[in-house]
Short mmCIF file of C-alpha atoms in Angstrom, two decimals:
data_model
loop_
_atom_site.label_atom_id
_atom_site.label_comp_id
_atom_site.label_asym_id
_atom_site.label_seq_id
_atom_site.Cartn_x
_atom_site.Cartn_y
_atom_site.Cartn_z
CA ASN A 1396 -22.28 9.92 6.88
CA ALA A 1397 -19.00 11.97 5.30
CA GLY A 1398 -16.95 9.38 3.90
CA VAL A 1399 -13.64 9.77 2.82
CA THR A 1400 -12.71 13.60 2.99
CA GLN A 1401 -9.68 15.35 1.38
CA THR A 1402 -8.31 18.96 2.28
CA PRO A 1403 -7.49 21.22 0.40
CA LYS A 1404 -9.20 20.75 -2.79
CA PHE A 1405 -6.97 22.76 -4.67
CA ARG A 1406 -3.48 24.52 -3.71
CA VAL A 1407 -0.79 26.18 -6.07
CA LEU A 1408 2.70 25.78 -4.81
CA LYS A 1409 6.02 27.08 -6.17
CA THR A 1410 8.96 24.86 -6.70
CA GLY A 1411 10.92 24.05 -3.26
CA GLN A 1412 7.86 24.69 -1.33
CA SER A 1413 6.09 21.95 1.17
CA MET A 1414 2.74 21.39 2.20
CA THR A 1415 0.65 18.37 3.76
CA LEU A 1416 -2.64 17.08 2.46
CA LEU A 1417 -5.06 15.59 4.70
CA CYS A 1418 -7.39 12.12 4.22
CA ALA A 1419 -9.85 11.49 7.23
CA GLN A 1420 -12.49 8.98 6.76
CA ASP A 1421 -15.35 8.28 9.61
CA MET A 1422 -15.92 4.70 8.41
CA ASN A 1423 -13.21 2.87 10.87
CA HIS A 1424 -11.42 1.42 7.70
CA GLU A 1425 -7.94 -0.17 8.58
CA TYR A 1426 -6.60 0.37 5.18
CA MET A 1427 -5.83 3.81 3.76
CA TYR A 1428 -3.80 4.64 -0.11
CA TRP A 1429 -2.54 7.65 -1.41
CA TYR A 1430 -2.68 7.61 -5.22
CA ARG A 1431 -2.00 10.43 -7.90
CA GLN A 1432 -3.83 10.25 -11.14
CA ASP A 1433 -2.14 11.76 -14.28
CA PRO A 1434 -3.24 11.61 -18.05
CA GLY A 1435 -2.94 8.90 -19.61
CA MET A 1436 -1.26 7.01 -16.64
CA GLY A 1437 -4.07 6.01 -14.36
CA LEU A 1438 -3.82 6.13 -11.13
CA ARG A 1439 -0.23 5.10 -8.90
CA LEU A 1440 -0.02 4.16 -5.49
CA ILE A 1441 2.24 6.28 -3.53
CA HIS A 1442 1.98 4.80 -0.03
CA TYR A 1443 -0.68 2.97 2.04
CA SER A 1444 -1.19 2.08 5.48
CA VAL A 1445 -2.39 -0.77 6.83
CA GLY A 1446 -3.19 0.45 10.40
CA GLU A 1447 -2.57 3.25 12.65
CA GLY A 1448 0.97 3.89 13.16
CA THR A 1449 2.12 1.84 9.99
CA THR A 1450 3.23 3.26 6.34
CA ALA A 1451 4.36 1.24 3.36
CA LYS A 1452 5.88 2.54 0.01
CA GLY A 1453 3.60 2.20 -3.34
CA GLU A 1454 4.94 2.44 -6.56
CA VAL A 1455 5.90 6.11 -6.74
CA PRO A 1456 6.60 6.94 -3.20
CA ASP A 1457 9.44 9.43 -3.97
CA GLY A 1458 9.77 12.95 -3.32
CA TYR A 1459 6.36 12.22 -0.94
CA ASN A 1460 5.89 11.24 2.69
CA VAL A 1461 3.04 9.72 4.83
CA SER A 1462 1.96 9.26 8.39
CA ARG A 1463 -0.77 7.81 10.05
CA LEU A 1464 -0.60 8.66 13.82
CA LYS A 1465 -4.37 8.46 14.18
CA LYS A 1466 -6.87 5.75 12.45
CA GLN A 1467 -8.84 8.05 10.71
CA ASN A 1468 -6.26 10.31 9.21
CA PHE A 1469 -3.63 9.68 6.52
CA LEU A 1470 -1.16 12.56 5.78
CA LEU A 1471 0.57 12.84 2.65
CA GLY A 1472 3.37 15.58 2.64
CA LEU A 1473 5.92 17.08 0.30
CA GLU A 1474 8.72 18.65 1.61
CA SER A 1475 9.91 20.68 -1.57
CA ALA A 1476 7.92 20.37 -3.88
CA ALA A 1477 8.76 20.05 -7.85
CA PRO A 1478 6.80 20.48 -11.12
CA SER A 1479 6.47 16.73 -11.78
CA GLN A 1480 4.05 16.29 -8.53
CA THR A 1481 1.67 18.59 -10.45
CA SER A 1482 -1.03 15.85 -10.13
CA VAL A 1483 -4.58 15.34 -8.73
CA TYR A 1484 -4.24 13.37 -5.44
CA PHE A 1485 -6.47 10.75 -4.37
CA CYS A 1486 -7.05 9.65 -0.81
CA ALA A 1487 -8.65 6.05 -0.53
CA SER A 1488 -9.85 3.74 2.66
CA THR A 1489 -11.07 0.44 2.66
CA GLN A 1490 -11.52 -2.26 5.50
CA GLY A 1491 -9.22 -4.62 3.86
CA ALA A 1492 -8.72 -8.09 2.96
CA GLY A 1493 -8.79 -7.26 -0.99
CA ASN A 1494 -12.08 -8.15 -1.60
CA SER A 1495 -13.77 -4.47 -0.38
CA PRO A 1496 -13.82 -1.88 -2.78
CA LEU A 1497 -11.83 1.24 -1.95
CA HIS A 1498 -13.94 4.54 -0.96
CA PHE A 1499 -12.22 7.87 -2.67
CA GLY A 1500 -12.18 11.13 -1.70
CA ASN A 1501 -12.95 13.82 -3.97
CA GLY A 1502 -9.53 14.82 -5.09
CA THR A 1503 -6.64 17.55 -4.15
CA ARG A 1504 -5.55 19.32 -7.27
CA LEU A 1505 -2.04 20.54 -7.24
CA THR A 1506 -0.04 22.54 -9.41
CA VAL A 1507 3.64 23.26 -8.53
CA THR A 1508 4.92 25.80 -10.41
CA ALA B 83 3.97 -8.61 -11.61
CA GLN B 84 -0.04 -7.94 -11.55
CA LYS B 85 -0.97 -5.71 -14.12
CA VAL B 86 -4.39 -4.22 -15.39
CA THR B 87 -4.49 -3.41 -19.22
CA GLN B 88 -6.88 -1.12 -20.81
CA ALA B 89 -6.03 -1.13 -24.33
CA GLN B 90 -8.54 1.31 -25.42
CA THR B 91 -7.31 4.93 -24.41
CA GLU B 92 -10.51 6.87 -25.59
CA ILE B 93 -14.19 5.73 -27.64
CA SER B 94 -16.66 7.62 -28.58
CA VAL B 95 -20.23 6.21 -29.70
CA VAL B 96 -23.38 8.29 -30.31
CA GLU B 97 -26.04 8.05 -27.78
CA LYS B 98 -27.92 4.66 -27.64
CA GLU B 99 -25.36 2.92 -29.18
CA ASP B 100 -23.76 -0.38 -27.15
CA VAL B 101 -20.53 -0.18 -26.04
CA THR B 102 -17.64 -2.38 -24.14
CA LEU B 103 -14.81 -1.16 -22.58
CA ASP B 104 -12.18 -4.11 -22.13
CA CYS B 105 -9.92 -4.73 -19.15
CA VAL B 106 -7.04 -7.48 -19.52
CA TYR B 107 -5.10 -8.53 -15.99
CA GLU B 108 -2.38 -10.43 -15.07
CA THR B 109 -1.63 -11.79 -11.83
CA ARG B 110 -0.51 -15.31 -10.21
CA ASP B 111 -2.61 -15.21 -7.55
CA THR B 112 -5.69 -17.69 -7.29
CA THR B 113 -7.66 -16.21 -5.32
CA TYR B 114 -8.03 -12.35 -6.73
CA TYR B 115 -10.90 -9.42 -6.99
CA LEU B 116 -11.71 -7.01 -9.64
CA PHE B 117 -13.34 -3.78 -9.91
CA TRP B 118 -14.75 -0.97 -12.22
CA TYR B 119 -15.07 2.45 -11.45
CA LYS B 120 -16.33 5.53 -13.19
CA GLN B 121 -14.86 9.31 -12.84
CA PRO B 122 -17.36 11.71 -14.53
CA PRO B 123 -16.46 14.74 -15.33
CA SER B 124 -16.87 16.09 -11.97
CA GLY B 125 -13.57 14.11 -11.00
CA GLU B 126 -14.75 11.85 -8.08
CA LEU B 127 -14.15 8.19 -8.49
CA VAL B 128 -17.23 5.79 -7.83
CA PHE B 129 -17.28 2.12 -7.10
CA LEU B 130 -19.65 0.40 -9.93
CA ILE B 131 -18.90 -3.36 -9.11
CA ARG B 132 -16.91 -5.66 -7.53
CA ARG B 133 -16.33 -9.31 -8.75
CA ASN B 134 -13.81 -12.67 -7.26
CA SER B 135 -11.84 -15.25 -9.19
CA PHE B 136 -14.26 -17.97 -8.13
CA ASP B 137 -17.12 -16.31 -9.43
CA GLU B 138 -17.37 -16.20 -13.29
CA GLN B 139 -21.21 -15.35 -13.56
CA ASN B 140 -21.73 -12.43 -15.77
CA GLU B 141 -23.68 -9.73 -13.71
CA ILE B 142 -26.13 -7.09 -15.55
CA SER B 143 -27.23 -3.94 -13.48
CA GLY B 144 -29.80 -1.93 -15.39
CA ARG B 145 -28.09 -1.09 -18.72
CA TYR B 146 -24.71 -2.14 -17.30
CA SER B 147 -23.37 -5.74 -17.66
CA TRP B 148 -20.00 -7.51 -16.91
CA ASN B 149 -18.25 -10.41 -18.59
CA PHE B 150 -15.84 -12.12 -16.79
CA GLN B 151 -13.63 -14.66 -18.14
CA LYS B 152 -10.81 -16.50 -16.56
CA SER B 153 -9.91 -18.28 -19.63
CA THR B 154 -8.74 -15.17 -21.34
CA SER B 155 -8.15 -13.11 -17.70
CA SER B 156 -10.46 -10.42 -19.04
CA PHE B 157 -13.32 -8.34 -17.06
CA ASN B 158 -15.18 -6.27 -19.92
CA PHE B 159 -17.61 -3.87 -19.07
CA THR B 160 -20.73 -2.86 -21.57
CA ILE B 161 -22.98 -0.01 -21.50
CA THR B 162 -26.46 -0.71 -23.54
CA ALA B 163 -28.05 2.05 -25.26
CA SER B 164 -25.55 4.72 -23.89
CA GLN B 165 -26.77 7.86 -22.80
CA VAL B 166 -24.58 11.20 -22.60
CA VAL B 167 -24.52 10.69 -19.03
CA ASP B 168 -22.23 7.90 -19.28
CA SER B 169 -19.65 10.09 -20.21
CA ALA B 170 -16.69 9.63 -17.99
CA VAL B 171 -13.31 7.87 -17.69
CA TYR B 172 -13.70 4.10 -16.80
CA PHE B 173 -11.10 2.17 -14.30
CA CYS B 174 -10.56 -1.59 -14.15
CA ALA B 175 -8.72 -2.52 -11.35
CA LEU B 176 -7.20 -5.22 -9.35
CA SER B 177 -6.46 -6.11 -5.82
CA GLU B 178 -3.01 -7.73 -5.55
CA GLY B 179 -2.63 -9.92 -1.91
CA LEU B 180 0.89 -8.82 -0.65
CA THR B 181 3.17 -11.36 1.63
CA SER B 182 2.33 -9.57 4.39
CA GLY B 183 -1.42 -10.09 4.31
CA THR B 184 -2.50 -6.67 2.96
CA TYR B 185 -3.42 -5.92 -0.31
CA LYS B 186 -2.84 -3.42 -2.99
CA TYR B 187 -5.16 -2.46 -5.55
CA ILE B 188 -3.73 -1.65 -8.90
CA PHE B 189 -5.58 0.26 -11.85
CA GLY B 190 -5.25 0.31 -15.38
CA THR B 191 -5.20 3.90 -17.31
CA GLY B 192 -8.46 4.18 -17.93
CA THR B 193 -10.95 4.20 -20.73
CA ARG B 194 -12.11 7.47 -21.65
CA LEU B 195 -15.91 7.12 -22.84
CA LYS B 196 -17.65 10.00 -25.03
CA VAL B 197 -21.51 9.55 -25.63
CA LEU B 198 -22.35 12.07 -27.89
CA ALA B 199 -26.01 13.40 -28.40
#
């Protein structure tokens, strides 16, 4: 059982370039989340989705877009990367209802130069 | 607004010492859930425990124990007889119910635990 899979694991971008991070889960979870982790700031929510075709903004959505065309996939896009988006990105999924723990992917380390 | 505070940024202990990681939360919800996660040096996030707001019983799992006190809005985590493998960043989290009926998960800033041999 793969759980939550993130691709790629590492990426280096130049300022202004675009890219898409892919998150795939095989647990049939309704809820999916994208977080970024920065030193001293913990995990901050970028966007989330409560089901196929729905997305919502989290705490730090600016500069990012997301799509949930299929239930198992949640894509995070950076249209024009900036150095401030250098971070480790985590995708997570859960059954929902607030009492279920998040299942995390292994993260994507992104550097924007 | 809901909030999770982990005031201890970094703790260093010598192996076999006991250590407590503090977590204080703020919420207006009457029903809520608290979680602890471990992030070892390899980087993945590992779920440790969940506690709901109606269950104030302490929990023990091997060398790990958790103390939940609603009166002080705290959900502290104690490692007994620490080991080098316990070295990690530990995150406390709170699930927040939204008016839409969905939930968001709010994380503290984490406590880095270093266990020295």
